[in-house]
PDB file of C-alpha atoms in Angstrom:
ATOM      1  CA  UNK P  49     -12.471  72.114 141.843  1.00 43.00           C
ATOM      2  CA  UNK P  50     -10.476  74.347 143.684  1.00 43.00           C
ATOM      3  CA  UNK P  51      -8.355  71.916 145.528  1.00 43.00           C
ATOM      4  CA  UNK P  52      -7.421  70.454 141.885  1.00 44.00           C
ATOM      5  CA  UNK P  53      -6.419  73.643 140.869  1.00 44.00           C
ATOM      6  CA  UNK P  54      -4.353  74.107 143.589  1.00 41.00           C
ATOM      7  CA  UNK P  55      -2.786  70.674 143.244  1.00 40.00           C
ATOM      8  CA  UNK P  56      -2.488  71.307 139.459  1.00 41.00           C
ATOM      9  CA  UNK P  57      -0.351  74.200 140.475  1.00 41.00           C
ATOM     10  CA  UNK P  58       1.935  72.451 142.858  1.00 40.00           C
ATOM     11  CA  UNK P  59       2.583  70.556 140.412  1.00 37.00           C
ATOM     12  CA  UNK P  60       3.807  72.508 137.094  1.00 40.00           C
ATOM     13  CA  UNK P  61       5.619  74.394 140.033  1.00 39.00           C
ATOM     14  CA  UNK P  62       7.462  71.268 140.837  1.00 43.00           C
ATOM     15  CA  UNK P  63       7.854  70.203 137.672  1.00 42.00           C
ATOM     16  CA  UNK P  64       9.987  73.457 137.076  1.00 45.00           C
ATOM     17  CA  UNK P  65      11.680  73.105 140.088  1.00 39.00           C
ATOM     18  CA  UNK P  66      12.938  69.636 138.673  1.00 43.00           C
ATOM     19  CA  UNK P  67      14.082  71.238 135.396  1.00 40.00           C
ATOM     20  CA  UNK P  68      16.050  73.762 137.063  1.00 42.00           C
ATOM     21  CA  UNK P  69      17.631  71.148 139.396  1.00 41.00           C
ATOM     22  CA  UNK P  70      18.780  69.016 136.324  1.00 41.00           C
ATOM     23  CA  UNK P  71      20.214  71.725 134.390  1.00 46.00           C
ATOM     24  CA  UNK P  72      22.501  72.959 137.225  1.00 45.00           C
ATOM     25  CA  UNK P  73      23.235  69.588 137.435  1.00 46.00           C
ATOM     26  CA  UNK P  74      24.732  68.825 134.165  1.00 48.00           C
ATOM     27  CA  UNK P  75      26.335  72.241 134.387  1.00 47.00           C
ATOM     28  CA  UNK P  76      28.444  70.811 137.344  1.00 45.00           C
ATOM     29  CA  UNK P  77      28.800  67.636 135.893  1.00 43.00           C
ATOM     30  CA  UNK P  78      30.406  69.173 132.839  1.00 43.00           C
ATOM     31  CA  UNK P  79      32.654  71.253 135.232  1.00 43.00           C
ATOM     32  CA  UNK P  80      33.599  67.662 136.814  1.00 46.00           C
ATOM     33  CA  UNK P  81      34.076  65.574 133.642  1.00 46.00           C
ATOM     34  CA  UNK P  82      37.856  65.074 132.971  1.00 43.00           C
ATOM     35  CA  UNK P  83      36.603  64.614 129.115  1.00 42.00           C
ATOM     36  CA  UNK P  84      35.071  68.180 129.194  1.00 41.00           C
ATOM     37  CA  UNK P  85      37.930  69.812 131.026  1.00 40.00           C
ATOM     38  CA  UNK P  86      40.870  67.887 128.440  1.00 40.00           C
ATOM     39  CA  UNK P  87      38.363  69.133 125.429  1.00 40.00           C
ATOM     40  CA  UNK P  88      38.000  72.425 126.633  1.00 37.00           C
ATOM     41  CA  UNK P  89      42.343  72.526 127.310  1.00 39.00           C
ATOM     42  CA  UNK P  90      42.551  71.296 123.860  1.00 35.00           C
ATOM     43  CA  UNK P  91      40.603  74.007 122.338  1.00 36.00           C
ATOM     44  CA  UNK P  92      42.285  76.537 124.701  1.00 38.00           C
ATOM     45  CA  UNK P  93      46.310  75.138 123.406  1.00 39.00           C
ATOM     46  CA  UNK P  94      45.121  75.007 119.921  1.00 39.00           C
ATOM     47  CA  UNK P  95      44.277  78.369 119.623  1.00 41.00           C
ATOM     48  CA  UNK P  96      47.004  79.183 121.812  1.00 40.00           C
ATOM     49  CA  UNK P  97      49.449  77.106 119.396  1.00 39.00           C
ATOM     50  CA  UNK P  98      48.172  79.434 116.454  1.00 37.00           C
ATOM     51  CA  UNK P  99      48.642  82.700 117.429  1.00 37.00           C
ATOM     52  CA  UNK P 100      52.511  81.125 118.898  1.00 37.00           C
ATOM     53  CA  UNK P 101      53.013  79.667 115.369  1.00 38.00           C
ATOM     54  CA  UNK P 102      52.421  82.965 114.495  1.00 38.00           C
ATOM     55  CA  UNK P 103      54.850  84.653 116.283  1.00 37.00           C
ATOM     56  CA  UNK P 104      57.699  81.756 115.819  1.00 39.00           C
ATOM     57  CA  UNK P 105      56.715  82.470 112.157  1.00 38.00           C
ATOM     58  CA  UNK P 106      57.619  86.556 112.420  1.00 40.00           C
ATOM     59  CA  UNK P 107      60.438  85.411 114.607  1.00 38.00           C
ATOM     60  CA  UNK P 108      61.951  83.448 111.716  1.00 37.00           C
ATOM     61  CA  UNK P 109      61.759  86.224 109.505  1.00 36.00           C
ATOM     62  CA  UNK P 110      63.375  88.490 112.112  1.00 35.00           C
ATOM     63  CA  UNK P 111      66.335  86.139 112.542  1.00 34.00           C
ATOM     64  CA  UNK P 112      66.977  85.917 108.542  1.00 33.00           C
ATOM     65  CA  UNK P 113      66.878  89.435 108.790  1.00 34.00           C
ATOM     66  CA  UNK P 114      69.285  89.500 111.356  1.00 34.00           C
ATOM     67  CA  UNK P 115      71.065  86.318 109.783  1.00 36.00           C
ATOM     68  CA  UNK P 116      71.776  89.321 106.563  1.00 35.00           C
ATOM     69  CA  UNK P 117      73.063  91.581 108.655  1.00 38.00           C
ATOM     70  CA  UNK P 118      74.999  89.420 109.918  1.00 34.00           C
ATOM     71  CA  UNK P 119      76.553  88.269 106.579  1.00 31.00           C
ATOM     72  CA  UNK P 120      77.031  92.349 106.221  1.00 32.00           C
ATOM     73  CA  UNK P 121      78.944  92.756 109.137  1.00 29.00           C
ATOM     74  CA  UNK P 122      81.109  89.751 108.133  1.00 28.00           C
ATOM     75  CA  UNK P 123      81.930  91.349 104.915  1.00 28.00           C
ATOM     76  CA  UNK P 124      84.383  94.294 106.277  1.00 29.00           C
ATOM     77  CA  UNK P 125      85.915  91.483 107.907  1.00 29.00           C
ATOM     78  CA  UNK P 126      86.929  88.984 104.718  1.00 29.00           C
ATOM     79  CA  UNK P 127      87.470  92.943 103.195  1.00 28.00           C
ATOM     80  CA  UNK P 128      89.942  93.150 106.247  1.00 28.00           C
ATOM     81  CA  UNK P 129      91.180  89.824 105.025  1.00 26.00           C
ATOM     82  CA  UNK P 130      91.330  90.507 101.648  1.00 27.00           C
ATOM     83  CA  UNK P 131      92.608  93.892 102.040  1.00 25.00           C
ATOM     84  CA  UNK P 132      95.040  92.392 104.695  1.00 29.00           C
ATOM     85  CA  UNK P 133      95.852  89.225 102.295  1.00 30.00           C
ATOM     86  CA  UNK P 134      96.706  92.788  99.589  1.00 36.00           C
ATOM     87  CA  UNK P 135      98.797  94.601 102.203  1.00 46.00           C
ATOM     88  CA  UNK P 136     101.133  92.039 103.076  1.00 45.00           C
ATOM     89  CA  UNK P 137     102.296  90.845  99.538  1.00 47.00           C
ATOM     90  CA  UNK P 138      98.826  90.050  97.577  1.00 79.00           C
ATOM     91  CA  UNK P 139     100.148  92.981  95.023  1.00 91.00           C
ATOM     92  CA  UNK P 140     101.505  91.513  92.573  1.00 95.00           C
ATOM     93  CA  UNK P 141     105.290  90.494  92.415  1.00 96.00           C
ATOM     94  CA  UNK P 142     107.618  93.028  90.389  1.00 98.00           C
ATOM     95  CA  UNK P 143     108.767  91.914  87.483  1.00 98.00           C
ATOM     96  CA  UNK P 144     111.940  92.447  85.233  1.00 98.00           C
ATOM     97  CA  UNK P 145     109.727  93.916  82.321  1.00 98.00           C
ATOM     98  CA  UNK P 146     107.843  96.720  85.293  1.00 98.00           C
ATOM     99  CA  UNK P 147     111.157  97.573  86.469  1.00 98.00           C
ATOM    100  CA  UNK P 148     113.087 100.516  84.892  1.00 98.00           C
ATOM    101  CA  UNK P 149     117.137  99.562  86.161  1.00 98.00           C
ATOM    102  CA  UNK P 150     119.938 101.279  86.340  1.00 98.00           C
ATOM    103  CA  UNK P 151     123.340 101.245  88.262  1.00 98.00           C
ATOM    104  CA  UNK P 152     125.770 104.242  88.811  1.00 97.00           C
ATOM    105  CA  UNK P 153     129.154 104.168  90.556  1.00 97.00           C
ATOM    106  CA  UNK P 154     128.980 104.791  95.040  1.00 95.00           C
ATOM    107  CA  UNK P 155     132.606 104.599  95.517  1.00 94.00           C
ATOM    108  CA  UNK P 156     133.849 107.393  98.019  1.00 92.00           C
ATOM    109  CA  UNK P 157     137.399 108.407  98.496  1.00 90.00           C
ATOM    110  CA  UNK P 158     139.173 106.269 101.543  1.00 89.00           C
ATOM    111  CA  UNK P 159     136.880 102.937 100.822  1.00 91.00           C
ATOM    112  CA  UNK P 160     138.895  99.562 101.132  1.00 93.00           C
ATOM    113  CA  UNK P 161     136.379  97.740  98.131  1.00 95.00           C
ATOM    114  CA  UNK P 162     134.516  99.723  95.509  1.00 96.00           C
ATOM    115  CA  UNK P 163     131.208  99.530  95.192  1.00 97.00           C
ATOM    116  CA  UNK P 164     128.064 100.097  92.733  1.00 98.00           C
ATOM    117  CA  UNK P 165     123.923 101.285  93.286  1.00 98.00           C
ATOM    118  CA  UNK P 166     121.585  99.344  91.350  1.00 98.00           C
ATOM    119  CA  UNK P 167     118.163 101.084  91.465  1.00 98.00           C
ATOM    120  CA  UNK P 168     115.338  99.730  90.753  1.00 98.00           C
ATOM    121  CA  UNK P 169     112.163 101.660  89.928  1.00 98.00           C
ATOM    122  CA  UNK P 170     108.486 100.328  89.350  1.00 98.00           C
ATOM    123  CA  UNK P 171     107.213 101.849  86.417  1.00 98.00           C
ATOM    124  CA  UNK P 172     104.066  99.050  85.881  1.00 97.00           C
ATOM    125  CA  UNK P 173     101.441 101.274  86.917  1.00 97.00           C
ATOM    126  CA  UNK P 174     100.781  99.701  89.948  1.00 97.00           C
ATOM    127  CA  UNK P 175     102.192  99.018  93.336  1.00 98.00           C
ATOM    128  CA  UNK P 176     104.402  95.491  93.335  1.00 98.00           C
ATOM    129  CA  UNK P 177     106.166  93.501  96.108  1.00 97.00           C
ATOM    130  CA  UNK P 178     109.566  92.837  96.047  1.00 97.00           C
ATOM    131  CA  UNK P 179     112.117  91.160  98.574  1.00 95.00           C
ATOM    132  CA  UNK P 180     115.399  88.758  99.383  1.00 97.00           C
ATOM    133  CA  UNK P 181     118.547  89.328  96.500  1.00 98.00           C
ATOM    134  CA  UNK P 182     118.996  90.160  92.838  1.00 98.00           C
ATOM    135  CA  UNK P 183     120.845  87.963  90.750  1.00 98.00           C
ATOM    136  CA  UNK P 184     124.215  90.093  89.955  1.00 98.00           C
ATOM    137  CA  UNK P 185     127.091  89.253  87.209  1.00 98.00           C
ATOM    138  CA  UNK P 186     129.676  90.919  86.298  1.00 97.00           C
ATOM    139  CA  UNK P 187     130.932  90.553  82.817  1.00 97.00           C
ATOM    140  CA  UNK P 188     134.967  90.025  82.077  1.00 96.00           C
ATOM    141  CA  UNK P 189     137.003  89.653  79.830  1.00 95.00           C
ATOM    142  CA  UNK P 190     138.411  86.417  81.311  1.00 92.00           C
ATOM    143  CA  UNK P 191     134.371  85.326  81.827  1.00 94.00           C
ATOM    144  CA  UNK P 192     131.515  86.187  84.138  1.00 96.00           C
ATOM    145  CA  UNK P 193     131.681  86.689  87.614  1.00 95.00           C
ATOM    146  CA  UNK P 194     128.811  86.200  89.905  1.00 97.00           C
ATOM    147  CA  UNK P 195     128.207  88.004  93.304  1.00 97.00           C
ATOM    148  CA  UNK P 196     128.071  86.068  96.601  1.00 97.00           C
ATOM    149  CA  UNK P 197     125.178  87.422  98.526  1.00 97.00           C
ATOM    150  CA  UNK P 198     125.838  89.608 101.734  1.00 96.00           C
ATOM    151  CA  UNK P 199     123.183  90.303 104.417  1.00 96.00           C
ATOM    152  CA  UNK P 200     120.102  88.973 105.265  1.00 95.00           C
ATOM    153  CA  UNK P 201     116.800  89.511 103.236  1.00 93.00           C
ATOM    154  CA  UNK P 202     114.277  92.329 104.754  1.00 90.00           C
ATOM    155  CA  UNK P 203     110.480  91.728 104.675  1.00 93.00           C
ATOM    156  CA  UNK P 204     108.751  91.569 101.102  1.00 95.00           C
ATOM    157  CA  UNK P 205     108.748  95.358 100.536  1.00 95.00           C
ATOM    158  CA  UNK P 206     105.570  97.016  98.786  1.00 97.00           C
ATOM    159  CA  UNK P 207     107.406  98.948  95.744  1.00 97.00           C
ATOM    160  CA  UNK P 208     105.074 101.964  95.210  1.00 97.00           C
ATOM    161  CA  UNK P 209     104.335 103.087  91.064  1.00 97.00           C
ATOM    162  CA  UNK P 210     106.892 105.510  90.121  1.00 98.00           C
ATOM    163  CA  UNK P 211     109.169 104.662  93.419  1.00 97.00           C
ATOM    164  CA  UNK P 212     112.724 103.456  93.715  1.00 97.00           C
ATOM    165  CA  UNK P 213     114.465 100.696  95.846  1.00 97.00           C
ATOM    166  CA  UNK P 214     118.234 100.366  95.844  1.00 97.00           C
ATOM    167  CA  UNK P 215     120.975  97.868  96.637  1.00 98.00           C
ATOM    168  CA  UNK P 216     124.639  97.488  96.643  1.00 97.00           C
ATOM    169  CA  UNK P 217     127.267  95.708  94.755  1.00 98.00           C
ATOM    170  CA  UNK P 218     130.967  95.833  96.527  1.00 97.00           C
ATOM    171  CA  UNK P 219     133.689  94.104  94.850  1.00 97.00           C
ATOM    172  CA  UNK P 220     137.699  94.691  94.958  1.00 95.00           C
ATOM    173  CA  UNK P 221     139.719  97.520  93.787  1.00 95.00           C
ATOM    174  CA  UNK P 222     142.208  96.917  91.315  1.00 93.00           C
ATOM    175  CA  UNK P 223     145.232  98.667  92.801  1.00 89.00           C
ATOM    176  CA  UNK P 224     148.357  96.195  91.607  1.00 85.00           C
ATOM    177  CA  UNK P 225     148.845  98.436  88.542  1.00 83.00           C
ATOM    178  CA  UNK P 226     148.333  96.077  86.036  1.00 85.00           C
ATOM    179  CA  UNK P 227     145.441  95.651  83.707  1.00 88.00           C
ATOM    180  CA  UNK P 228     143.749  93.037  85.666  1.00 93.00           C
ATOM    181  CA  UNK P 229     140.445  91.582  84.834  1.00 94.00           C
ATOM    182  CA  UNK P 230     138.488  94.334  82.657  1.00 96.00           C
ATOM    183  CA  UNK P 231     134.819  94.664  83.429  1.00 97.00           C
ATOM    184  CA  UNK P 232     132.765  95.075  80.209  1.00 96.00           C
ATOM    185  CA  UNK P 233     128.948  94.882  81.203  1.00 98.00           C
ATOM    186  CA  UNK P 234     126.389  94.463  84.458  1.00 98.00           C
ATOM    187  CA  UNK P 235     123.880  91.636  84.585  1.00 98.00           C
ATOM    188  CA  UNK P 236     121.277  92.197  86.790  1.00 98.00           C
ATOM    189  CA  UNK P 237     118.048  89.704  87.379  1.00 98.00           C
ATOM    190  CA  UNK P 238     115.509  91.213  90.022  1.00 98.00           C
ATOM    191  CA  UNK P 239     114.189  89.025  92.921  1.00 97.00           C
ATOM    192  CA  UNK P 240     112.180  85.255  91.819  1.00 95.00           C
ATOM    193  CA  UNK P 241     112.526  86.566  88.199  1.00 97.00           C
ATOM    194  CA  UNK P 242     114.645  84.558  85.176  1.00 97.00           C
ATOM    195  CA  UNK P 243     114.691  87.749  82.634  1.00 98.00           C
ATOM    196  CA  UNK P 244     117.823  89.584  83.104  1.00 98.00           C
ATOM    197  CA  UNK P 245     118.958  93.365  81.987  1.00 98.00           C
ATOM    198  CA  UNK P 246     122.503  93.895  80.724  1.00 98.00           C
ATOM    199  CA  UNK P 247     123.928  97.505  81.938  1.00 98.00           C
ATOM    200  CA  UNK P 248     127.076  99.513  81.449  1.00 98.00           C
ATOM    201  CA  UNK P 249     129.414  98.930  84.304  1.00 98.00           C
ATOM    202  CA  UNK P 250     129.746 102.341  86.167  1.00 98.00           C
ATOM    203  CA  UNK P 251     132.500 101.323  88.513  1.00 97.00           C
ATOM    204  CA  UNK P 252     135.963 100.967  88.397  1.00 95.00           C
ATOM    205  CA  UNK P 253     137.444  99.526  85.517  1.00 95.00           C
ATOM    206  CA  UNK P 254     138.942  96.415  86.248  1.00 96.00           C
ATOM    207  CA  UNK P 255     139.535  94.079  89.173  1.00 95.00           C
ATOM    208  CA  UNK P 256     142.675  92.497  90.331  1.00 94.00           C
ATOM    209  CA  UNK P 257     143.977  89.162  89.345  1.00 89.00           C
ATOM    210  CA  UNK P 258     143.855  86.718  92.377  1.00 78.00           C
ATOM    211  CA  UNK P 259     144.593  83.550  93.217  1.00 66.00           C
ATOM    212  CA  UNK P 260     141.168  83.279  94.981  1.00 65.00           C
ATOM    213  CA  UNK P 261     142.373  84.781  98.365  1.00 67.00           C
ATOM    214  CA  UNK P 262     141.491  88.137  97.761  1.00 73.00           C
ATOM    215  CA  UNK P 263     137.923  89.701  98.315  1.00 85.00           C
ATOM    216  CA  UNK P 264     134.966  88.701  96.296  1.00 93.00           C
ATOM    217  CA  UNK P 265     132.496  90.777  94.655  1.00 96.00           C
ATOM    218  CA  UNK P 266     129.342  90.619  96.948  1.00 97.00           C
ATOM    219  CA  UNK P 267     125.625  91.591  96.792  1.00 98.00           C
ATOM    220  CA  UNK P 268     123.439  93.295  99.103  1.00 97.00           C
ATOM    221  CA  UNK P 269     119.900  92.567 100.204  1.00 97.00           C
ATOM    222  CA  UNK P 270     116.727  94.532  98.201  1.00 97.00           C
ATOM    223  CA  UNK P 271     116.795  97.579 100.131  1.00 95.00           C
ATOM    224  CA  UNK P 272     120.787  97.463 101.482  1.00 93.00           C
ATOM    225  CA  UNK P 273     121.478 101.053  99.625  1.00 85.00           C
ATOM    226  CA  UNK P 274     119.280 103.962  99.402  1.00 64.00           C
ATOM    227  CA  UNK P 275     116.451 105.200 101.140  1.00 47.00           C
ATOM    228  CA  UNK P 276     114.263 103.314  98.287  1.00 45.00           C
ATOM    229  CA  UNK P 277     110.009 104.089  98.400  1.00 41.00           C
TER     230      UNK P 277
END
């Protein structure tokens, strides 16, 4: 009976001996099974590729956020352009209506050709850009006279509210001591404008009667007499 018991016991000792064996075993065949170690990589980049969605997620939102700020910091730029488009003649042009015109006499003593300052002043309201040569006439008795520009244009010229701008008219002196040609009015149409003002002429009062060789009544540039502003 004894020796049975013993052999009994050799047994179930054997027996869990065997179990042991097997179960390390199938733990190192599951660390050597390709399929185990691609399931186990699979679990290991899908979690991975969650929490990185995640993050390319908050990235996004960063970069619209930065994407607005960006579209802010573009903005003093097209201001800039705007503001530069404003500056360099997006004020309005002046017109003849906005323009308060007048003409006095700037002959001085010892001058070969007489000569006449229009101003013109910008009462609109608002700053306006003007530039290049009014349209001058001079009214006669024997018809009307138009000046040949003199000079070259100066860069479109922002006419503050309330400020002047000058130019000249020069034509020749009468001084055969006859009646000549009697001047009887001033025509003056500002720059790229079709409406025209009619002033008293505040020069001399006549010009001599040529046979076309003798000097002809010219027009300065926007800007030729004066200090304008």
């Amino acid at each position: 009976m004894r020796a049975h018991r013993i052999t009994f016991a050799a047994l179930v000792v054997a027996a869990g001996l065997s179990l042991t064996a097997c179960q390390n075993g199938d733990d190192g065949a599951a660390a050597n099974d390709p399929s185990s170690a691609s399931s186990a990589s699979a679990a290991s980049s899908s979690g991975g590729g969650s929490g990185s969605g995640g993050s390319d997620q908050d990235g996004g939102k960063g970069s619209a956020g930065t994407g607005s700020d960006g579209k802010g910091t573009a903005a003093p730029a097209d201001s800039g352009s705007g503001s530069g488009s404003g500056d360099n003649g997006s004020a309005p042009k002046c017109t003849t209506d906005g323009l308060k015109i007048t003409a006095q006499d700037g002959f001085i003593d010892g001058d070969p050709d007489g000569s006449v300052v229009v101003a013109l002043t910008n009462g609109s309201g608002a700053d306006c850009v003007i530039s290049g040569f009014a349209g001058v006439d001079l009214k006669t008795n024997a018809g009307d006279i138009s000046a040949t520009r003199k000079g070259e244009p100066g860069d479109p010229y922002i006419l503050k509210n309330g400020k002047e701008i000058d130019f000249y008219i020069s034509y020749p002196l009468n001084e055969t001591g006859g009646s000549g040609v009697r001047i009887t009015g001033l025509v003056v149409t500002p720059p790229n404008e079709t409406k025209s003002v009619t002033l008293d002429w505040p020069g001399q009062a006549s010009l001599p009667v040529t046979d076309g060789s003798g000097s002809p009544v010219l027009v300065g540039p926007i800007g030729s007499a004066g200090q304008g502003g």
